[in-house]
Coordinates of C-alpha atoms in Angstrom, one line a residue:
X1 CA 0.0 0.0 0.0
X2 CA 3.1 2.5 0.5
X3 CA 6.1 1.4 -0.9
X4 CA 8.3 3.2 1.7
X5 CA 6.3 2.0 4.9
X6 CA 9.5 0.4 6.3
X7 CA 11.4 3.6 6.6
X8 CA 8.6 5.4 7.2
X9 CA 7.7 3.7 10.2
X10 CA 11.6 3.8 11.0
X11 CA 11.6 8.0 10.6
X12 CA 8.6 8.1 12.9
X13 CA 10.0 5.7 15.8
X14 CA 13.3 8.0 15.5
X15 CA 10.8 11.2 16.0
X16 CA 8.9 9.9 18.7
X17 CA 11.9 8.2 20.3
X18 CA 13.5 12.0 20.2
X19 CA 10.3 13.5 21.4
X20 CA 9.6 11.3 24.1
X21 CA 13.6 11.6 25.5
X22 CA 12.8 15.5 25.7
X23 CA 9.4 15.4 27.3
X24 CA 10.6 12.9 30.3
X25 CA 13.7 15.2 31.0
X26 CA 14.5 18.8 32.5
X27 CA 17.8 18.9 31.1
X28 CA 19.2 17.4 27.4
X29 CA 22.6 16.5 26.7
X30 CA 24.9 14.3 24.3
X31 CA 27.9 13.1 25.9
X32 CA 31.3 14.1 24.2
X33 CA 33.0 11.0 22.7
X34 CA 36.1 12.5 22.2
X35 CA 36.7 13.7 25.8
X36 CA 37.0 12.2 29.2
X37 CA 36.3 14.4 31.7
X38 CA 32.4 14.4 31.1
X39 CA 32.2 17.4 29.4
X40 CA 28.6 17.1 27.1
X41 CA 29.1 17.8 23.4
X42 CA 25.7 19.2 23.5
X43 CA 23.4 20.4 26.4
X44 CA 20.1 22.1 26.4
X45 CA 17.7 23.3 29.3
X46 CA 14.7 21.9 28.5
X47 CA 12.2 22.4 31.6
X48 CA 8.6 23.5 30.9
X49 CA 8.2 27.0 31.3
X50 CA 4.3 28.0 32.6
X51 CA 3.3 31.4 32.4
X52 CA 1.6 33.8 34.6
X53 CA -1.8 32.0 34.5
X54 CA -0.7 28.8 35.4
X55 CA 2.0 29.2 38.2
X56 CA 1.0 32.6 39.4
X57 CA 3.1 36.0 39.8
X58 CA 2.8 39.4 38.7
X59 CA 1.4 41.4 35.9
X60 CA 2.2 45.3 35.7
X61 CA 0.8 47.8 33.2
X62 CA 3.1 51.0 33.3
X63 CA 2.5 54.4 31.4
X64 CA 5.0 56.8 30.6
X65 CA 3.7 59.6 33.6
X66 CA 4.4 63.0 31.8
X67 CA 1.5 65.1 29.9
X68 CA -0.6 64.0 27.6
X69 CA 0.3 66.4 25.1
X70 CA 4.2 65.7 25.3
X71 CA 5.3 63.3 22.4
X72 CA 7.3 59.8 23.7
X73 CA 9.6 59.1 21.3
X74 CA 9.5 55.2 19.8
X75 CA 13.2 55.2 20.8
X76 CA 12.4 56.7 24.4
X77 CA 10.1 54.0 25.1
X78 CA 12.4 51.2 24.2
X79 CA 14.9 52.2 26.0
X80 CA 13.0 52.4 29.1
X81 CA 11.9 48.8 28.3
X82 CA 15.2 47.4 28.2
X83 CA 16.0 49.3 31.2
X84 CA 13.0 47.9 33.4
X85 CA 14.0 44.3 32.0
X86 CA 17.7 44.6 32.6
X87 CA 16.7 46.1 36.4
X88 CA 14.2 42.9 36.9
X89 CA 16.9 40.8 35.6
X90 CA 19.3 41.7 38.1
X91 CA 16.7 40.8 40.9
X92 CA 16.6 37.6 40.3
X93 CA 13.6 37.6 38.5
X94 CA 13.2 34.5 35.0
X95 CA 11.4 34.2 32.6
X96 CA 10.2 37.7 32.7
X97 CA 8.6 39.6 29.7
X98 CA 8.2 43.4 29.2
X99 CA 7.1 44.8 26.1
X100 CA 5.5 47.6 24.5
X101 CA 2.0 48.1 24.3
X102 CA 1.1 50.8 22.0
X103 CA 3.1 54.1 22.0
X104 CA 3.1 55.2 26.0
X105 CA 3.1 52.1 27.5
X106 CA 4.8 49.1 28.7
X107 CA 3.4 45.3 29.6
X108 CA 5.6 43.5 32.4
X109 CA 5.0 39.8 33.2
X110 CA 6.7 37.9 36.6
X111 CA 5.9 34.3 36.3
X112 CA 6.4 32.6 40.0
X113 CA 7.6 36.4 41.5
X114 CA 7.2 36.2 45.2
X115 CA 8.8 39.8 46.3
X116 CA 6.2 41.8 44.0
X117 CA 6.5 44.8 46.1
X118 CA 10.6 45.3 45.5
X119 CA 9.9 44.7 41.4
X120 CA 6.8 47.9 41.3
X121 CA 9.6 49.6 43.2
X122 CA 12.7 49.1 41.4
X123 CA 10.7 49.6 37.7
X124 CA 8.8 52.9 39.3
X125 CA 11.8 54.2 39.8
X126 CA 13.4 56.9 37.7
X127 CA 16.9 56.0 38.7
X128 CA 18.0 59.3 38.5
X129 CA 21.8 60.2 40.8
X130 CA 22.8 62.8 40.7
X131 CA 26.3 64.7 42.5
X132 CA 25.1 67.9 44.2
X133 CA 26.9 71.0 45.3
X134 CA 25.1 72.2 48.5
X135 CA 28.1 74.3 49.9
X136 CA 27.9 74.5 53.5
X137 CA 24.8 73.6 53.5
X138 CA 23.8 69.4 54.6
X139 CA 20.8 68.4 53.7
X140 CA 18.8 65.6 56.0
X141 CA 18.7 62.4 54.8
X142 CA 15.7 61.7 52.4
X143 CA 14.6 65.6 52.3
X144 CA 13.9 66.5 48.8
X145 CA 15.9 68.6 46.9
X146 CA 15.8 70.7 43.9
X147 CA 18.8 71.2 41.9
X148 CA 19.0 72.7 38.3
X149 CA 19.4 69.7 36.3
X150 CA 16.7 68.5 33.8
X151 CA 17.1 65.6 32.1
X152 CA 16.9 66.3 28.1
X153 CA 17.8 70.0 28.9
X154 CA 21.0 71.5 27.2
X155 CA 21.6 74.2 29.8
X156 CA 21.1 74.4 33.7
X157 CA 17.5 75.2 35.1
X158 CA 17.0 78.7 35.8
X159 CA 16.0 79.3 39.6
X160 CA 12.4 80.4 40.3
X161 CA 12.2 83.4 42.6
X162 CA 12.6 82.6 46.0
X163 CA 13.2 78.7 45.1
X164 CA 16.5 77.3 46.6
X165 CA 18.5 75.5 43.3
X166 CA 21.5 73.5 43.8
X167 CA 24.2 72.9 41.2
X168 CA 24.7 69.3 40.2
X169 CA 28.4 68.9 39.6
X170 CA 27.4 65.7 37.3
X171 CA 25.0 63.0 36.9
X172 CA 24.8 58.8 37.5
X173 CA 25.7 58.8 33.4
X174 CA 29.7 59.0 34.4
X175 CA 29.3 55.8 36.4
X176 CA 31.3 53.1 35.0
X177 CA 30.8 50.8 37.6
X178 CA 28.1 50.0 40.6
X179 CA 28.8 47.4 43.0
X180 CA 27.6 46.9 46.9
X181 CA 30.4 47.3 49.5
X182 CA 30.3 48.0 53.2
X183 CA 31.8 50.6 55.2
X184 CA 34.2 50.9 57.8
X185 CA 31.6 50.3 60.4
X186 CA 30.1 47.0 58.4
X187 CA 27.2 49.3 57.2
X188 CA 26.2 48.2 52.9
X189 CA 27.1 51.1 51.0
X190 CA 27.6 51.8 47.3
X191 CA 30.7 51.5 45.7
X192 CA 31.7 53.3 42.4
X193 CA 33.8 53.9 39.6
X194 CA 34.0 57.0 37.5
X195 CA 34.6 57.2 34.2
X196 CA 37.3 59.6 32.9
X197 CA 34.9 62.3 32.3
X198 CA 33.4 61.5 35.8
X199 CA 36.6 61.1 37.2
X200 CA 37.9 64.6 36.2
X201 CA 35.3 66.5 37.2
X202 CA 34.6 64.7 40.6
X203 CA 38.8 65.8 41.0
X204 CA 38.3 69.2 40.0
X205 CA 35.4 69.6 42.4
X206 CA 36.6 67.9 45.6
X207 CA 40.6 69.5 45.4
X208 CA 38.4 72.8 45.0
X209 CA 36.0 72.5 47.9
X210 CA 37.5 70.8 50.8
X211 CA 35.2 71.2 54.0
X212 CA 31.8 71.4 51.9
X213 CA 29.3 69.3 51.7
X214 CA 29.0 67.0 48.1
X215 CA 25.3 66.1 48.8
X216 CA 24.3 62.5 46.6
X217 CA 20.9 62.6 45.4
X218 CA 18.6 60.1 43.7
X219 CA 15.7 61.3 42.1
X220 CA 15.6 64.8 44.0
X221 CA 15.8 62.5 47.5
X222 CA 19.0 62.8 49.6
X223 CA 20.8 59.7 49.9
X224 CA 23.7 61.2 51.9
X225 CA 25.5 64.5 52.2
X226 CA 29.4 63.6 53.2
X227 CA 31.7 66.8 53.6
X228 CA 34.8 66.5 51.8
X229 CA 37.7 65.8 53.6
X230 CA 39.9 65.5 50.4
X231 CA 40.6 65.6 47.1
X232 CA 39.2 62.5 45.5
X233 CA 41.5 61.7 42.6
X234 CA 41.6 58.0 42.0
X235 CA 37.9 58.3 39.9
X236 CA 36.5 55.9 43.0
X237 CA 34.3 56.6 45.9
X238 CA 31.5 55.5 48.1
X239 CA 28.1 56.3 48.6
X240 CA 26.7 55.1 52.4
X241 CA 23.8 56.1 53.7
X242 CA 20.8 54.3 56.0
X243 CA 20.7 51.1 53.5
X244 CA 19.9 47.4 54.3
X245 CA 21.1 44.8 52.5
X246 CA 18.2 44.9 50.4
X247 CA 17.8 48.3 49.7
X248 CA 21.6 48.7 48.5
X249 CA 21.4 45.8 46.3
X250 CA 18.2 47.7 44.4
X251 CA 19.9 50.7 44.5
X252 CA 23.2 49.7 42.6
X253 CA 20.9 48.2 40.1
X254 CA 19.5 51.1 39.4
X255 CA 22.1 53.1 38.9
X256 CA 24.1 49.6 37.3
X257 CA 21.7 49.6 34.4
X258 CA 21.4 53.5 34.0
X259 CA 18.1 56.0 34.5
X260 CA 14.7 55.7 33.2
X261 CA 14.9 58.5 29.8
X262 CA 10.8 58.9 30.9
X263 CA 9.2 58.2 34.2
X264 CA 6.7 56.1 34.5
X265 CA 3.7 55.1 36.3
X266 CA 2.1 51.8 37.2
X267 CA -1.3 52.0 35.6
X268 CA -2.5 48.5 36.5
X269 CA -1.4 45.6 38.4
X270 CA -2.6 42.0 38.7
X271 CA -1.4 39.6 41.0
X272 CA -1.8 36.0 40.7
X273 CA -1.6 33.5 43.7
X274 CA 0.6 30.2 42.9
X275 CA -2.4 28.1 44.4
X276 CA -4.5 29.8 41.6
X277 CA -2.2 29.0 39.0
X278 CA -2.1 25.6 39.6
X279 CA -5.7 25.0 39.6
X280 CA -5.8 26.3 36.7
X281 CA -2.8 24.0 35.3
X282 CA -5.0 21.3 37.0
X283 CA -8.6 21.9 35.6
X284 CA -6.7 22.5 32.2
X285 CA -5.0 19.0 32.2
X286 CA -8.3 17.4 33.2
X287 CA -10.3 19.4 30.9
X288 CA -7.7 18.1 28.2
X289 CA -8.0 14.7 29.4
X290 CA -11.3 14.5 29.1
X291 CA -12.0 16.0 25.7
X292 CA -9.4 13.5 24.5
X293 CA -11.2 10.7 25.5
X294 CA -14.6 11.3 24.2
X295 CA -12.9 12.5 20.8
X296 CA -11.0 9.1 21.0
X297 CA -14.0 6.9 21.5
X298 CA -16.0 8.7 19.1
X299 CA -12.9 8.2 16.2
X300 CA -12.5 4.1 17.5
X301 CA -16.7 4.2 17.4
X302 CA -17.5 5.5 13.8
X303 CA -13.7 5.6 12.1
X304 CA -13.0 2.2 13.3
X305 CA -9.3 0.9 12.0
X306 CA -8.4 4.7 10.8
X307 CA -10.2 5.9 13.6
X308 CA -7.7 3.9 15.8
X309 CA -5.1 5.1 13.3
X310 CA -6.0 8.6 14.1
X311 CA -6.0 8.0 17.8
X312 CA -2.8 6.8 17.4
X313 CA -1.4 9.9 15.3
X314 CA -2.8 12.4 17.5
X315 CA -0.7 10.6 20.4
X316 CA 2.1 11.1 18.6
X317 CA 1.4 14.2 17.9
X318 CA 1.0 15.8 20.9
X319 CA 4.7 14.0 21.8
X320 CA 5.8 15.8 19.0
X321 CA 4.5 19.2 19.6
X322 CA 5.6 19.3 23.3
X323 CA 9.2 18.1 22.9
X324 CA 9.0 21.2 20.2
X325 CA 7.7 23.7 22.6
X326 CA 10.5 22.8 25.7
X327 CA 13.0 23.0 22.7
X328 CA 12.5 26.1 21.8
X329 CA 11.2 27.5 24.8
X330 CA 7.9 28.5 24.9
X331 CA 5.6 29.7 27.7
X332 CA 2.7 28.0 28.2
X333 CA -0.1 30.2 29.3
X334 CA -3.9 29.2 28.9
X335 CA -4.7 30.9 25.9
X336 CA -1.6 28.9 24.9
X337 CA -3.2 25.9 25.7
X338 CA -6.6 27.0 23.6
X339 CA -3.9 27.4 20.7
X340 CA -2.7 24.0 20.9
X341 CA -6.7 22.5 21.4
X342 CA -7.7 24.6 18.1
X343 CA -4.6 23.2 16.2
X344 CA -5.3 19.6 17.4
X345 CA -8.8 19.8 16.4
X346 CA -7.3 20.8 13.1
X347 CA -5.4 18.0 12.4
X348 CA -8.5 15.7 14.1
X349 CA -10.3 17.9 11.0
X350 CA -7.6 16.7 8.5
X351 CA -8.2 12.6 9.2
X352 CA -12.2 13.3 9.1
X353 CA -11.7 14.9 5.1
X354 CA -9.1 12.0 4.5
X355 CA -11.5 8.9 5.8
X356 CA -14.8 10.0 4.8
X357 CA -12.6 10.4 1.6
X358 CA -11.3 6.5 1.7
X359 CA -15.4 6.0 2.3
X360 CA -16.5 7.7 -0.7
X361 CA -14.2 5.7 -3.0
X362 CA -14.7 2.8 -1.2
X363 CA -18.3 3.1 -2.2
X364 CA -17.9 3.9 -5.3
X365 CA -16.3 0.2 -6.0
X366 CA -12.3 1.1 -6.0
X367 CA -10.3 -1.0 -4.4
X368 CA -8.7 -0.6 -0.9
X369 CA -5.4 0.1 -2.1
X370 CA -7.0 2.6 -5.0
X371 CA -9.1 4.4 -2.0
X372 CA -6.4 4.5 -0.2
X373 CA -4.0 6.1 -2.7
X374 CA -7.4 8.7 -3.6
X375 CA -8.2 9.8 -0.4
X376 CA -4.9 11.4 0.6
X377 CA -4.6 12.9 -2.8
X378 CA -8.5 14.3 -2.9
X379 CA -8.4 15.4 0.2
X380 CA -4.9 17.7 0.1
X381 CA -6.7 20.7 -1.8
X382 CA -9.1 20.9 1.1
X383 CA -6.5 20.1 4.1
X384 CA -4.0 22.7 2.5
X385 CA -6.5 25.8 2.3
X386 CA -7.9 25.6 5.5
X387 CA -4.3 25.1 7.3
X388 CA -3.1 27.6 5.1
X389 CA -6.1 29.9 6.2
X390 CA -5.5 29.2 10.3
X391 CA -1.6 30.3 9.2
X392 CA -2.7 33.8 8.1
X393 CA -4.9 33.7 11.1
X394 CA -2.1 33.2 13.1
X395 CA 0.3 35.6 11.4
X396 CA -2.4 38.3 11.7
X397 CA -3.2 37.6 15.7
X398 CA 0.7 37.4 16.5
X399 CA 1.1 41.0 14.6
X400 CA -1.3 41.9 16.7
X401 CA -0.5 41.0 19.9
X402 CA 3.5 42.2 19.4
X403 CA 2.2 45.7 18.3
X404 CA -0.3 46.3 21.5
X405 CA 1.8 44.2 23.7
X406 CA -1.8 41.6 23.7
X407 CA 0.6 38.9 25.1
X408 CA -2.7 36.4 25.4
X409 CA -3.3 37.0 21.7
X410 CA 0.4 36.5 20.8
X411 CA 0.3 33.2 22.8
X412 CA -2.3 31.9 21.5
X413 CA -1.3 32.4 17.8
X414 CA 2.1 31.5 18.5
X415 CA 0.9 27.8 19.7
X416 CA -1.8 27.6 17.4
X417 CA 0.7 27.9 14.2
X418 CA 3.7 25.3 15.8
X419 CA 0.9 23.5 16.5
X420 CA -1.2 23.7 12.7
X421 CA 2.5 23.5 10.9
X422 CA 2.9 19.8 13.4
X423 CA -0.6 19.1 12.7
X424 CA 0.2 19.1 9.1
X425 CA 3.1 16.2 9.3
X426 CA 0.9 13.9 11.6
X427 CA -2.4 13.9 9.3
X428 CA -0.2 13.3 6.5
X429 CA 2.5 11.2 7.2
X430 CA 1.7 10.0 10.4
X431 CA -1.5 8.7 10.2
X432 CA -1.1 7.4 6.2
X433 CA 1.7 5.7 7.9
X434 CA 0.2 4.0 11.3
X435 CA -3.6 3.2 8.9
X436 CA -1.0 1.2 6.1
X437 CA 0.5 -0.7 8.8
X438 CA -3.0 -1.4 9.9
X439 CA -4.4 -2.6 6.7
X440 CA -1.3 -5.0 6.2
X441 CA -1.8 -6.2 9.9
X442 CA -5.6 -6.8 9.7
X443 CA -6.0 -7.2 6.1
X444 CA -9.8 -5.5 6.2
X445 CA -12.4 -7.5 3.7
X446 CA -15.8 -5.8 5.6
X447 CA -15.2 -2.7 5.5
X448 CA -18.6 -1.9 7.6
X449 CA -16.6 -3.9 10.2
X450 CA -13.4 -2.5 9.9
X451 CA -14.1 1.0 8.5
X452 CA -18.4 1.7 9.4
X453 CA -19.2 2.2 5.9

């Protein structure tokens, strides 16, 4: 009935084989024949990632928090997203996405975050240090003070009558380097580096003004305001101040990963407990369980020997399309999940036009092998447009969902077109493959038995 069963049968046992290998393990690897020490010639993490839906965390909607009327920049925007990712990064947090939704706003995601309150603070933010001349003057700690830089502005702010304005010597951009340190006392504290600009400048300013107070400011608050005992020449210093552990270890990732060009303001939040997640995960698994089965027995029921063939094929198929998603990474979310269900019913769709095919020529007084040959063949045009059409579908949705940061629309057309493009190769090779095997096994002469025609 096919010429090539042998190897075809062969190809698919090699799939599966590789399929199943990456679906039963967390971690992939090929040991390197050539060396002894252990060393893998190829290794790939290959554990299921779950999004926010189905292991819980945090979703944040932020705005850029200036007026309405002032134009954000395409460029402005992205660099604040890579700033708020870099900064989340640095906490620890995995598996995170932030992206742009629209032209003001940006779309975080924290799958399994715990310390929600320290990311809305470190991506709130404006990250802003600045190096502040206050003379003889020492601010308190966390008073706010105004100083005549504006970010964007070519020349110094003009003080307002009666206003106090500070000079800011320079600005977080000569940093070079952020790490945490202690002090003398034990006590974290901020340790620097200056660039050569930085380094210059901070020289010029502490050889010149020994006995004043150099007052460190982060967004208009005072960190500290240490006198100057000396000129600082080595482009190095420290910034100390009333910090935890915690709180130093946010605040050199702020200034590690630069300032916010914009500020911006959480618009929305939405928190999702882990026991609500995996409720989800676990009415969704028995949801899928049980929609398998009745689809099974009604394929066995009125398919008979291809309905068992198709069975079969959408088995292997969902091996298949798993092992693809853990390769290459994919978050499964449950609009994720209804983009897989749509794309199996699609290839469930595909062995329906193929058998009632094989019936009709059946019927019509062709031989089984001559059905068999037609009803592939006959039923292509048919099979090709409407995957074709889901495709463009899925194109269109993912478009979408990138452009206005809709990351349950991109999801779902993401999954739905791995899974249509899979879909494809088990209704046409998998299941002509596992229904020839059949026929040579059983060897069907009553076909109302065997097929329910």
């Amino acid at each position: 009935m096919l010429r090539n069963l042998t190897n075809r049968l062969l190809l698919i046992g090699l799939v599966l084989m590789l399929a199943l290998w990456v679906d039963t393990n967390e971690n992939v690897q090929i040991p390197n024949p050539f060396k002894d020490d252990g060393s893998p010639l190829f290794q790939i993490d290959v554990k299921p990632r779950l999004g926010l839906d189905l292991q819980g965390g945090l979703q944040v909607l932020l705005e850029a928090d200036i007026a309405d009327d002032v134009k954000v920049s395409r460029e402005e925007m992205e660099t604040a997203r890579n700033i708020v990712e870099n900064r989340t990064n640095a906490l620890g947090v995995s598996e995170n996405v932030i992206q742009l939704a629209g032209e003001r706003r940006i779309v975080g995601e924290f799958p399994g975050a715990e310390d929600t309150d320290a990311i809305l603070d470190i991506i709130q933010q404006t990250g802003l240090l600045e190096f502040v001349d206050t003379g003889s003057y020492a601010p308190p700690e966390g008073s706010t003070l105004q100083t005549d830089f504006v970010p964007g502005a070519s020349t110094p702010q003009t003080p307002a009558d009666g206003a106090t304005v500070f000079h800011t010597i320079m600005t977080g951009k000569v940093l070079q380097g952020v790490n945490v340190g202690v002090t003398q006392t034990g006590e974290p504290a901020i340790d620097f580096v200056l660039n050569s600009e930085g380094a210059a400048l901070f020289a010029e300013h502490t050889a010149a003004n020994i006995g004043k107070y150099l007052t460190i400011v982060l967004d208009k608050q005072v960190i500290s305001a240490p006198i100057i005992q000396n000129a600082i020449t080595g482009g190095q210093g420290s910034i100390s101040g009333s910090f935890t552990p915690e709180s130093a270890n946010a605040l050199a990732v702020q200034l590690r990963y630069g300032s916010l060009p914009i500020p911006l303001k959480v618009v929305e939040t939405r928190i999702i407990g882990p026991t609500l997640g995996e409720d989800s995960l676990q009415k969704s698994l028995v949801a899928g369980l049980i929609g398998f089965l009745i689809v099974a027995l009604f394929m066995i029921i009125y398919y008979r020997l291809p309905g068992l063939a198709a069975v079969l094929s959408i088995l292997a198929y969902a091996a298949i399309l798993y092992a693809v998603f853990k390769l290459i990474g994919v978050t499964l979310t449950l609009p994720g999940i209804a983009g897989i269900m749509l794309s199996t019913g699609s290839a469930l769709d595909a062995n329906i036009l193929i058998f009632e095919r094989l019936k009709e020529e059946l019927r019509s007084g062709r031989s089984l092998r001559q059905a068999f040959d037609q009803a592939w063949k006959r039923a292509w045009p048919s099979i090709r447009d409407s995957n074709v059409a889901a495709l463009i579908t899925a194109v269109i949705l993912f478009w979408f969902g990138s452009s206005f940061g809709a990351t349950i629309v991109k999801g779902f057309s993401f999954t739905l077109a791995i899974g249509v493009i899979i879909s494809l190769f088990s209704s046409l090779y998998i299941t002509q493959s596992f229904l020839a095997l059949l026929f040579n096994i059983v060897k069907p002469t009553n076909y109302e038995r065997s097929m329910g025609i």
